Amino acid sequence: MQWETVIGLEIHTQLATQSKIFSGAPTAFGAEPNTQACAIDLGLPGVLPVLNAEVVRLAVRFAKAIQAEIAPRSVFARKNYFYPDLPKGYQISQYELPVVGKGQVEVVLEEGAVKTIGVTRAHLEEDAGKSLHEDFHGFTGIDLNRAGTPLLEIVSEPDMRSPQEAVAYAKKIHQIVRYIGISDGNMQEGSFRMDANVSVRPVGQEAFGTRTEIKNVNSFRFLEKAIQFEVERQIDVIEGGGSVVQETRLYDAAKDETRSMRTKEEANDYRYFPDPDLLPVEIDAAFIEEATADLPELPDAKRARFHTQYGLSEYDANLLTGSRDLADYFEAVAAASGEPKLAANWVSGELMAALNKAEKEIAQSPVSAPLLAGLIQRIKDGTISGKIAKQVFEAMWAGEGDADQVIESRGLKQITDTGAIEVMIEEIIAANPAQVEQYRAGKEKVFGFFVGQAMKASKGKANPQQVNEILKRKLQG
Amino acid sequence: MSLDSSDVEKIAHLARLAIAPEQTERYAADLSNILDLVAQMDAVDTTDVEPMAHPLHMAQRLRADAPSEPNQRERFQANAPLAEAGLYLVPKVIE
């Protein structure tokens, strides 16, 4: 039987604020345990939550970026469950009236097709603390620094049909939240966590199959693998005559499998009700205007502009708009060098490769945009060849100065002196009579051998066009 | 609407309340009475009434995003039954 996969994602993104959503405790990452957990975060008796204006502003920016409805009135609710890292016994979240309503994003799939994925809603909530299960002589350690950290939970429609589509959507949301500056999107620090709802159904069937939820995936690669595994598992279960059980599963990266979380049967009975400690949040036009007035150019608009303004391919335009830092870097190089296509090739080729290898972000690149632009200018004006430029790039990466300094100190200037090249080529011809004989007998492949010898003799510095020209002339005798 | 003993046991478990077995019957009756009262209100036509989220007719006030709470870990942990290495210790949670 042919199966169709149906995927919906819930993404928890940590909002970039200085203080918590309902308290004045700081949100800095990596602090000593429990030094950023105040009486409100601890749920001590008599405290009251007060909403942080910044989280509302950031949620409104997100709504605008995905063309979503912004609720003029939204309500906080209590989601009730017991776990030691949730001291109040409930999480403050939003249920019936979330701040962000229906929206949508476009994703570019591998074959270049564009697909629209619906966003059902996004709501504000507080994060829980962290449980440390390492052995504290039979006890579990609780760090509540994270408790009360503001999250925006972004819920998609079940619009994705493959693990690759799910990853494309997740990357898109990641790109948007970073572009509009509402989250740092740092996955290692837990600022961007994904839950995937996965089900399968026979192709052509309209009703959804029973779904399982894979919780807390924090890398795009794991997301793809976890969904892939889960789809295969569900098909095996059904084809083996069984039925899929609706449950929460965890992805184990080491074993590349999902497994059932042994949750208690009533775990999903959260008994939501409006939180009496918080009043409805009202958002008016003036607030929206102020929150969104400085929204930057969004990824899709930037991609389209790079395509038309710089004549870049869709692929390059998509790659170079991956993050704002990268796009800004490229534009700086393009402007300073006056060569947008060469700039695109160098940024997406040499530079990205070096950054990936060194596991660095573009902002930490040892080769700044002006440095790279300087190198491109030297290629453009013929001072060095593209091949030598790679050496210069490596030297700049190692901190040996700008392109001109490296070319000077390493003596890499291209040899364009026709006389000097002629002398060199005459020597090569004199030293290799057998090959000359072959060439003159019609074996034109040998030409490559002479080019190689010339480049070797000049340590790659001879101007390749001139070498070709002179070689041809001299070999003809 | 009426609840039976098993409903009461489930609700008590969700709220982590210990109820003696001989009390469940009485709770079932009391809670059923409350639900009957709610059912009476539920009979009123509220088609054009906006659901109330809070009895005060006010909007939530917002505070500026500035850290204002100092670290008071030692004081808070003085109240905790067990703490070690800055962590609160609780009976082991089996995942």
Coordinates of C-alpha atoms in Angstrom, one line a residue:
Chain A
M1 CA 0.0 0.0 0.0
Q2 CA 1.1 3.6 -0.7
W3 CA 1.3 5.8 2.4
E4 CA 1.1 9.5 2.9
T5 CA 2.9 11.2 5.8
V6 CA 1.2 14.1 7.6
I7 CA 3.3 16.3 9.8
G8 CA 2.5 19.3 12.0
L9 CA 5.1 21.1 14.1
E10 CA 5.0 22.9 17.4
I11 CA 8.0 25.2 17.8
H12 CA 8.9 26.7 21.2
T13 CA 11.1 29.8 20.6
Q14 CA 12.6 31.7 23.5
L15 CA 11.9 35.4 23.2
A16 CA 14.9 37.7 23.5
T17 CA 14.2 39.6 26.6
Q18 CA 16.3 40.8 29.5
S19 CA 13.8 39.7 32.2
K20 CA 11.2 36.9 32.5
I21 CA 7.7 37.0 31.2
F22 CA 6.0 37.5 34.5
S23 CA 8.8 38.6 36.9
G24 CA 11.8 40.9 37.0
A25 CA 14.3 38.0 37.3
P26 CA 17.0 38.1 34.6
T27 CA 17.1 35.6 31.7
A28 CA 20.8 35.5 31.0
F29 CA 22.0 32.0 29.9
G30 CA 24.5 30.0 32.0
A31 CA 24.0 31.6 35.4
E32 CA 24.7 29.6 38.6
P33 CA 21.7 27.4 39.4
N34 CA 18.7 29.2 41.0
T35 CA 20.4 32.6 41.1
Q36 CA 17.9 33.9 38.5
A37 CA 14.7 32.4 40.1
C38 CA 12.8 35.0 42.2
A39 CA 9.7 34.5 44.4
I40 CA 7.4 34.7 41.4
D41 CA 9.3 32.1 39.5
L42 CA 9.3 29.9 42.6
G43 CA 5.6 30.2 43.0
L44 CA 5.8 31.4 46.6
P45 CA 2.5 32.3 48.3
G46 CA 1.2 35.8 47.8
V47 CA 3.1 36.7 44.6
L48 CA 1.5 38.1 41.5
P49 CA 2.7 37.8 37.9
V50 CA 3.0 41.1 35.9
L51 CA 3.3 40.8 32.1
N52 CA 6.5 42.0 30.4
A53 CA 5.7 44.5 27.7
E54 CA 8.5 43.3 25.5
V55 CA 7.1 39.8 25.1
V56 CA 3.9 41.2 23.7
R57 CA 5.9 43.5 21.4
L58 CA 8.0 40.5 20.1
A59 CA 4.9 38.4 19.5
V60 CA 3.3 41.2 17.5
R61 CA 6.4 41.4 15.4
F62 CA 6.2 37.7 14.6
A63 CA 2.5 38.0 13.7
K64 CA 3.2 40.8 11.3
A65 CA 6.1 38.8 9.7
I66 CA 3.9 35.8 8.9
Q67 CA 0.9 37.9 7.9
A68 CA -1.1 36.6 10.9
E69 CA -4.1 38.0 12.7
I70 CA -3.2 39.8 16.0
A71 CA -5.8 39.2 18.6
P72 CA -7.1 42.6 19.9
R73 CA -7.8 40.7 23.2
S74 CA -6.0 37.6 24.3
V75 CA -6.2 35.7 27.6
F76 CA -3.7 33.8 29.7
A77 CA -4.7 30.4 31.1
R78 CA -3.4 27.9 33.5
K79 CA -2.2 24.6 32.2
N80 CA -2.3 22.3 35.2
Y81 CA 0.1 19.4 35.8
F82 CA 2.5 18.3 38.5
Y83 CA 6.2 18.1 38.0
P84 CA 9.0 19.2 40.3
D85 CA 10.4 21.7 37.8
L86 CA 7.0 23.5 37.7
P87 CA 6.7 24.8 41.3
K88 CA 3.3 26.4 40.9
G89 CA 1.6 23.2 39.7
Y90 CA 0.6 25.0 36.6
Q91 CA 2.2 26.7 33.6
I92 CA 0.8 30.1 32.5
S93 CA 0.1 29.7 28.8
Q94 CA -2.7 30.8 26.4
Y95 CA -5.4 28.5 25.4
E96 CA -8.6 29.7 23.7
L97 CA -7.5 33.2 22.9
P98 CA -3.8 33.3 21.8
V99 CA -2.1 36.5 20.9
V100 CA -1.2 35.4 17.3
G101 CA -3.9 33.9 15.0
K102 CA -3.7 32.3 11.6
G103 CA -0.8 33.1 9.4
Q104 CA 1.4 31.4 6.8
V105 CA 5.0 31.1 5.5
E106 CA 6.4 30.0 2.2
V107 CA 9.1 27.4 2.0
V108 CA 11.4 26.6 -0.9
L109 CA 11.7 22.9 -1.4
E110 CA 14.7 21.1 -2.8
E111 CA 13.4 20.9 -6.3
G112 CA 12.8 24.7 -6.2
A113 CA 9.1 24.4 -5.7
V114 CA 7.5 26.9 -3.3
K115 CA 5.0 25.6 -0.8
T116 CA 2.8 27.5 1.6
I117 CA 2.6 26.1 5.1
G118 CA -0.2 27.4 7.4
V119 CA 0.5 28.6 11.0
T120 CA -2.5 27.8 13.1
R121 CA -1.6 30.1 16.0
A122 CA 1.2 31.3 18.2
H123 CA 0.8 31.8 21.9
L124 CA 2.8 33.2 24.8
E125 CA 3.8 31.0 27.7
E126 CA 6.4 30.6 30.4
D127 CA 9.1 27.9 30.4
A128 CA 9.5 25.4 33.2
G129 CA 12.7 24.8 35.2
K130 CA 15.3 22.1 34.5
S131 CA 15.5 18.7 36.2
L132 CA 18.9 17.2 36.7
H133 CA 18.6 13.5 37.0
E134 CA 22.3 12.7 37.6
D135 CA 22.6 11.1 40.9
F136 CA 22.3 13.4 43.9
H137 CA 22.3 10.3 46.2
G138 CA 18.9 9.2 45.1
F139 CA 17.4 12.7 44.6
T140 CA 16.7 14.8 41.5
G141 CA 18.2 18.3 41.4
I142 CA 16.0 21.2 40.3
D143 CA 17.3 24.4 38.7
L144 CA 14.6 27.0 38.3
N145 CA 16.6 29.7 36.4
R146 CA 14.7 28.8 33.3
A147 CA 11.3 28.9 35.0
G148 CA 9.4 31.9 33.7
T149 CA 11.5 32.4 30.6
P150 CA 9.2 33.8 27.9
L151 CA 8.4 31.4 25.1
L152 CA 6.4 31.9 21.9
E153 CA 4.9 28.5 20.9
I154 CA 4.3 28.5 17.2
V155 CA 1.8 25.8 16.0
S156 CA 1.6 24.8 12.4
E157 CA -1.2 23.3 10.4
P158 CA -0.7 19.6 9.5
D159 CA 0.5 20.8 6.1
M160 CA 3.8 19.0 5.7
R161 CA 4.0 15.7 3.8
S162 CA 7.6 14.7 4.3
P163 CA 10.5 15.0 6.8
Q164 CA 12.2 17.3 4.3
E165 CA 9.2 19.6 4.2
A166 CA 9.1 19.7 8.0
V167 CA 12.8 20.7 8.1
A168 CA 12.2 23.4 5.4
Y169 CA 9.4 24.8 7.5
A170 CA 11.3 24.7 10.8
K171 CA 14.3 26.4 9.1
K172 CA 12.0 29.0 7.8
I173 CA 10.5 29.8 11.2
H174 CA 14.1 29.8 12.6
Q175 CA 15.2 32.2 9.9
I176 CA 12.2 34.6 10.5
V177 CA 12.5 34.8 14.3
R178 CA 16.2 35.6 13.9
Y179 CA 15.6 38.2 11.1
I180 CA 13.0 40.1 13.1
G181 CA 15.2 39.9 16.2
I182 CA 12.6 38.2 18.5
S183 CA 14.8 35.2 19.4
D184 CA 18.5 34.3 19.1
G185 CA 17.3 30.9 17.9
N186 CA 20.3 29.2 19.7
M187 CA 19.5 25.5 19.5
Q188 CA 22.3 24.4 21.8
E189 CA 21.0 26.6 24.6
G190 CA 17.4 25.5 24.0
S191 CA 16.1 28.7 22.5
F192 CA 14.5 26.8 19.7
R193 CA 12.8 23.5 20.4
M194 CA 10.6 21.5 18.1
D195 CA 7.8 18.9 18.7
A196 CA 6.6 17.0 15.7
N197 CA 3.1 15.5 15.3
V198 CA 3.4 12.6 12.9
S199 CA 0.8 10.3 11.3
V200 CA 0.4 8.3 8.2
R201 CA -2.6 7.5 6.0
P202 CA -3.2 5.5 2.8
V203 CA -2.8 7.8 -0.2
G204 CA -6.2 9.2 -1.2
Q205 CA -7.7 8.8 2.3
E206 CA -9.0 12.1 3.7
A207 CA -9.2 11.3 7.4
F208 CA -5.9 11.6 9.4
G209 CA -4.4 8.6 10.9
T210 CA -3.6 8.3 14.6
R211 CA -0.7 10.6 15.4
T212 CA 2.2 10.4 17.8
E213 CA 4.1 13.4 19.1
I214 CA 7.9 13.5 19.1
K215 CA 8.9 15.9 21.8
N216 CA 11.8 18.3 22.3
V217 CA 14.0 17.9 19.2
N218 CA 16.7 20.5 19.1
S219 CA 18.4 20.1 15.7
F220 CA 17.1 20.1 12.2
R221 CA 19.1 16.9 11.3
F222 CA 17.5 15.1 14.3
L223 CA 14.1 16.4 13.3
E224 CA 14.4 14.8 9.9
K225 CA 15.8 11.5 11.2
A226 CA 13.2 11.3 14.0
I227 CA 10.3 11.8 11.6
Q228 CA 11.8 9.4 9.1
F229 CA 12.1 6.7 11.8
E230 CA 8.6 7.4 13.2
V231 CA 6.9 7.2 9.7
E232 CA 8.6 3.8 9.0
R233 CA 7.6 2.6 12.5
Q234 CA 4.0 3.5 12.1
I235 CA 3.8 1.9 8.6
D236 CA 5.3 -1.3 10.0
V237 CA 2.8 -1.3 12.9
I238 CA -0.2 -0.9 10.6
E239 CA 1.1 -3.3 7.9
G240 CA 1.8 -5.8 10.7
G241 CA -1.9 -5.7 11.6
G242 CA -1.6 -3.4 14.6
S243 CA -2.7 0.1 15.2
V244 CA -0.8 3.2 16.1
V245 CA -1.3 4.4 19.7
Q246 CA -1.6 8.1 20.3
E247 CA 1.3 8.9 22.6
T248 CA 4.3 11.0 23.2
R249 CA 7.7 9.7 22.0
L250 CA 11.3 10.8 22.5
Y251 CA 13.9 10.7 19.8
D252 CA 17.2 9.0 20.9
A253 CA 19.9 10.3 18.6
A254 CA 22.4 7.8 19.7
K255 CA 20.2 4.9 18.6
D256 CA 18.4 6.8 15.8
E257 CA 15.0 5.7 17.0
T258 CA 11.9 7.1 18.8
R259 CA 10.6 5.4 21.9
S260 CA 7.5 5.8 24.0
M261 CA 7.7 8.1 27.0
R262 CA 6.1 6.2 29.9
T263 CA 3.7 9.0 30.7
K264 CA 0.8 8.5 33.1
E265 CA -2.5 8.0 31.3
E266 CA -4.1 11.2 32.4
A267 CA -1.0 13.3 31.5
N268 CA -2.9 15.2 28.8
D269 CA -5.8 16.3 31.1
Y270 CA -4.5 19.8 31.7
R271 CA -7.8 21.3 32.9
Y272 CA -7.1 24.7 31.4
F273 CA -8.9 27.7 32.9
P274 CA -8.3 31.5 32.6
D275 CA -5.6 32.7 35.1
P276 CA -7.4 34.9 37.6
D277 CA -4.0 36.6 38.4
L278 CA -3.8 38.1 34.9
L279 CA -6.2 40.4 33.0
P280 CA -6.9 40.1 29.3
V281 CA -4.2 41.6 27.2
E282 CA -5.5 44.3 24.9
I283 CA -3.5 45.3 21.8
D284 CA -4.5 48.3 19.8
A285 CA -3.4 49.7 16.5
A286 CA -0.9 52.2 18.0
F287 CA 0.9 49.4 19.9
I288 CA 1.1 47.3 16.7
E289 CA 2.4 50.3 14.8
E290 CA 5.1 51.0 17.3
A291 CA 6.1 47.3 17.6
T292 CA 6.4 46.7 13.9
A293 CA 7.6 50.1 12.5
D294 CA 11.2 49.0 12.4
L295 CA 10.7 45.5 11.0
P296 CA 13.6 44.7 8.6
E297 CA 13.3 43.4 5.1
L298 CA 12.0 39.8 5.5
P299 CA 13.9 36.8 4.0
D300 CA 11.5 36.2 1.1
A301 CA 11.6 39.9 0.0
K302 CA 15.4 39.9 0.4
R303 CA 15.7 36.8 -1.7
A304 CA 13.6 38.2 -4.5
R305 CA 15.7 41.5 -4.4
F306 CA 19.0 39.6 -4.5
H307 CA 17.7 37.8 -7.6
T308 CA 16.8 40.9 -9.5
Q309 CA 19.2 43.5 -8.2
Y310 CA 22.4 41.4 -8.3
G311 CA 21.3 38.8 -11.0
L312 CA 22.0 35.9 -8.6
S313 CA 20.5 32.5 -9.2
E314 CA 17.5 31.5 -7.0
Y315 CA 19.8 29.0 -5.3
D316 CA 22.5 31.6 -4.5
A317 CA 19.9 34.2 -3.5
N318 CA 18.3 31.7 -1.1
L319 CA 21.6 30.7 0.4
L320 CA 22.9 34.2 0.9
T321 CA 19.7 35.4 2.6
G322 CA 19.9 32.5 5.1
S323 CA 20.6 34.9 7.9
R324 CA 20.6 38.7 8.1
D325 CA 24.3 38.7 9.1
L326 CA 25.2 36.7 6.0
A327 CA 23.0 38.8 3.7
D328 CA 24.5 42.0 5.1
Y329 CA 28.0 40.6 4.7
F330 CA 27.4 39.7 1.1
E331 CA 25.9 43.1 0.3
A332 CA 28.9 44.8 1.9
V333 CA 31.3 42.8 -0.2
A334 CA 29.3 43.3 -3.4
A335 CA 29.1 47.1 -2.8
A336 CA 32.8 47.5 -2.0
S337 CA 34.1 45.3 -4.8
G338 CA 31.5 46.3 -7.4
E339 CA 31.4 42.6 -8.4
P340 CA 28.2 41.1 -7.0
K341 CA 28.5 37.7 -8.8
L342 CA 32.2 37.2 -7.8
A343 CA 31.2 38.3 -4.3
A344 CA 28.4 35.7 -4.3
N345 CA 30.7 33.0 -5.4
W346 CA 33.3 33.8 -2.8
V347 CA 30.9 34.2 0.1
S348 CA 28.9 31.0 -0.7
G349 CA 32.0 29.1 -1.7
E350 CA 35.4 29.7 0.0
L351 CA 34.1 31.7 2.9
M352 CA 31.2 29.4 3.9
A353 CA 33.4 26.4 3.6
A354 CA 36.0 28.0 5.9
L355 CA 33.4 29.1 8.4
N356 CA 31.8 25.6 8.5
K357 CA 35.2 24.0 8.9
A358 CA 36.1 26.3 11.8
E359 CA 32.5 26.1 13.2
K360 CA 32.2 29.8 13.2
E361 CA 29.3 32.2 12.5
I362 CA 29.6 34.8 9.8
A363 CA 29.9 37.5 12.5
Q364 CA 33.1 35.8 13.8
S365 CA 34.7 35.5 10.4
P366 CA 38.4 36.5 10.6
V367 CA 38.0 37.7 7.0
S368 CA 35.8 40.8 7.2
A369 CA 33.7 42.1 4.3
P370 CA 36.1 44.9 3.4
L371 CA 39.0 42.3 3.4
L372 CA 37.1 40.0 1.0
A373 CA 36.1 42.9 -1.2
G374 CA 39.8 43.9 -1.4
L375 CA 40.7 40.4 -2.6
I376 CA 38.0 40.4 -5.2
Q377 CA 39.2 43.7 -6.6
R378 CA 42.7 42.2 -7.1
I379 CA 41.1 39.3 -9.0
K380 CA 39.1 41.8 -11.1
D381 CA 42.1 44.0 -12.0
G382 CA 44.3 41.0 -12.9
T383 CA 46.8 41.4 -10.1
I384 CA 46.2 37.7 -9.1
S385 CA 44.4 34.8 -10.7
G386 CA 41.4 33.1 -9.1
K387 CA 43.6 30.2 -8.1
I388 CA 46.2 32.3 -6.3
A389 CA 43.3 34.2 -4.7
K390 CA 42.5 31.1 -2.7
Q391 CA 46.0 31.2 -1.3
V392 CA 45.6 34.8 -0.4
F393 CA 42.2 34.1 1.2
E394 CA 43.8 31.4 3.4
A395 CA 46.5 33.9 4.4
M396 CA 43.9 36.5 5.2
W397 CA 42.0 33.9 7.2
A398 CA 45.2 33.2 9.2
G399 CA 45.5 36.9 9.9
E400 CA 48.3 37.9 7.6
G401 CA 46.8 41.2 6.7
D402 CA 44.8 42.5 3.7
A403 CA 45.0 41.2 0.2
D404 CA 47.6 43.7 -0.9
Q405 CA 49.8 42.9 2.1
V406 CA 49.6 39.2 1.5
I407 CA 50.3 39.5 -2.3
E408 CA 53.3 41.7 -1.5
S409 CA 54.8 39.7 1.3
R410 CA 54.3 36.3 -0.4
G411 CA 55.2 37.6 -3.8
L412 CA 52.0 36.3 -5.4
K413 CA 51.6 39.1 -7.9
Q414 CA 50.6 37.6 -11.3
I415 CA 53.3 37.6 -13.9
T416 CA 52.0 39.5 -16.9
D417 CA 55.4 40.5 -18.3
T418 CA 55.2 38.8 -21.8
G419 CA 58.9 38.8 -22.1
A420 CA 59.4 36.9 -18.8
I421 CA 56.7 34.4 -19.7
E422 CA 58.3 33.8 -23.1
V423 CA 61.7 33.1 -21.6
M424 CA 60.1 30.6 -19.2
I425 CA 58.2 28.8 -21.9
E426 CA 61.2 28.6 -24.2
E427 CA 63.1 26.8 -21.4
I428 CA 60.2 24.4 -20.9
I429 CA 60.0 23.6 -24.6
A430 CA 63.8 23.1 -24.8
A431 CA 63.7 20.7 -21.8
N432 CA 60.9 18.5 -23.2
P433 CA 61.7 17.6 -26.8
A434 CA 59.7 14.4 -26.8
Q435 CA 56.4 16.1 -25.8
V436 CA 57.0 18.8 -28.4
E437 CA 57.4 16.1 -31.0
Q438 CA 54.1 14.5 -29.9
Y439 CA 52.3 17.8 -30.0
R440 CA 53.5 18.6 -33.4
A441 CA 52.5 15.2 -34.6
G442 CA 48.9 16.1 -33.8
K443 CA 48.6 14.9 -30.2
E444 CA 46.9 18.1 -28.9
K445 CA 46.3 16.7 -25.4
V446 CA 50.0 17.3 -24.6
F447 CA 49.1 21.0 -24.5
G448 CA 47.8 20.5 -21.0
F449 CA 51.2 19.1 -19.9
F450 CA 52.9 22.3 -21.1
V451 CA 50.4 24.6 -19.3
G452 CA 51.0 22.5 -16.2
Q453 CA 54.7 22.9 -16.5
A454 CA 54.4 26.7 -17.0
M455 CA 52.2 27.2 -14.0
K456 CA 54.5 25.0 -11.9
A457 CA 57.6 27.0 -13.0
S458 CA 55.8 30.3 -12.2
K459 CA 54.4 28.9 -9.0
G460 CA 50.9 29.6 -10.3
K461 CA 51.6 33.2 -10.9
A462 CA 51.8 33.4 -14.6
N463 CA 48.7 34.9 -16.2
P464 CA 46.9 31.9 -17.6
Q465 CA 45.6 33.6 -20.8
Q466 CA 49.1 34.8 -21.7
V467 CA 50.6 31.4 -21.0
N468 CA 48.0 29.8 -23.4
E469 CA 48.6 32.3 -26.1
I470 CA 52.4 32.2 -26.0
L471 CA 52.5 28.4 -25.7
K472 CA 50.4 28.0 -28.8
R473 CA 52.5 30.3 -30.7
K474 CA 55.8 28.8 -29.7
L475 CA 54.8 25.2 -30.0
Q476 CA 53.7 25.7 -33.6
G477 CA 57.4 26.4 -34.1
Chain B
M1 CA -25.0 15.7 35.6
S2 CA -23.7 13.3 38.2
L3 CA -20.3 12.1 39.1
D4 CA -19.6 8.6 40.4
S5 CA -16.8 7.4 42.7
S6 CA -14.4 6.7 39.8
D7 CA -14.7 10.4 38.6
V8 CA -13.9 11.6 42.1
E9 CA -10.9 9.3 42.3
K10 CA -9.6 10.6 39.0
I11 CA -10.1 14.3 39.9
A12 CA -8.4 13.7 43.2
H13 CA -5.5 12.0 41.6
L14 CA -5.1 14.9 39.0
A15 CA -5.0 17.3 41.9
R16 CA -2.8 15.0 44.0
L17 CA -5.3 15.0 46.8
A18 CA -5.6 12.0 49.1
I19 CA -9.2 11.0 49.7
A20 CA -10.2 8.2 52.0
P21 CA -12.2 5.5 50.2
E22 CA -15.3 6.0 52.5
Q23 CA -15.4 9.7 51.5
T24 CA -15.7 9.3 47.7
E25 CA -19.5 8.7 47.8
R26 CA -20.0 12.0 49.7
Y27 CA -17.7 14.0 47.4
A28 CA -19.4 12.5 44.4
A29 CA -22.8 13.8 45.7
D30 CA -21.4 17.2 46.7
L31 CA -19.7 17.8 43.4
S32 CA -22.7 16.6 41.5
N33 CA -24.8 19.2 43.3
I34 CA -22.3 21.9 42.3
L35 CA -22.5 20.7 38.7
D36 CA -26.3 20.8 38.8
L37 CA -26.1 24.5 39.9
V38 CA -23.8 25.2 36.9
A39 CA -26.2 23.4 34.6
Q40 CA -28.9 25.8 35.7
M41 CA -26.8 28.8 34.7
D42 CA -25.8 26.9 31.5
A43 CA -29.5 26.9 30.5
V44 CA -29.5 30.7 30.1
D45 CA -29.1 31.9 26.5
T46 CA -25.7 33.6 26.3
T47 CA -25.4 33.8 22.5
D48 CA -24.4 37.5 22.4
V49 CA -22.5 37.6 25.7
E50 CA -18.7 37.7 25.4
P51 CA -17.1 35.1 27.7
M52 CA -15.7 36.7 30.8
A53 CA -12.0 36.1 31.4
H54 CA -11.8 38.2 34.5
P55 CA -14.3 39.9 36.8
L56 CA -12.5 43.3 36.6
H57 CA -13.2 45.3 33.5
M58 CA -9.6 46.3 32.9
A59 CA -6.9 45.3 30.5
Q60 CA -3.6 43.8 31.7
R61 CA -1.0 46.4 32.6
L62 CA 2.5 45.8 31.2
R63 CA 5.8 46.3 32.9
A64 CA 9.1 47.4 31.2
D65 CA 11.5 44.7 30.3
A66 CA 14.2 45.4 33.0
P67 CA 15.7 42.9 35.4
S68 CA 14.8 44.1 38.9
E69 CA 15.0 40.9 41.1
P70 CA 18.3 40.4 42.9
N71 CA 19.7 36.9 43.6
Q72 CA 18.2 35.7 46.9
R73 CA 19.0 32.0 46.4
E74 CA 20.4 31.5 49.9
R75 CA 17.2 32.9 51.6
F76 CA 14.9 30.9 49.4
Q77 CA 16.8 27.7 49.9
A78 CA 16.8 28.2 53.6
N79 CA 13.1 27.3 53.4
A80 CA 13.6 24.3 51.2
P81 CA 13.6 20.8 52.8
L82 CA 16.8 19.9 50.8
A83 CA 19.2 21.8 48.7
E84 CA 22.7 21.0 47.4
A85 CA 25.1 22.7 45.0
G86 CA 22.6 25.5 44.5
L87 CA 19.9 23.0 43.4
Y88 CA 16.7 22.2 45.1
L89 CA 16.6 18.4 45.8
V90 CA 13.4 16.5 45.3
P91 CA 12.6 12.8 45.5
K92 CA 13.9 11.1 42.3
V93 CA 11.7 11.6 39.3
I94 CA 11.7 8.6 37.1
E95 CA 11.5 9.6 33.4

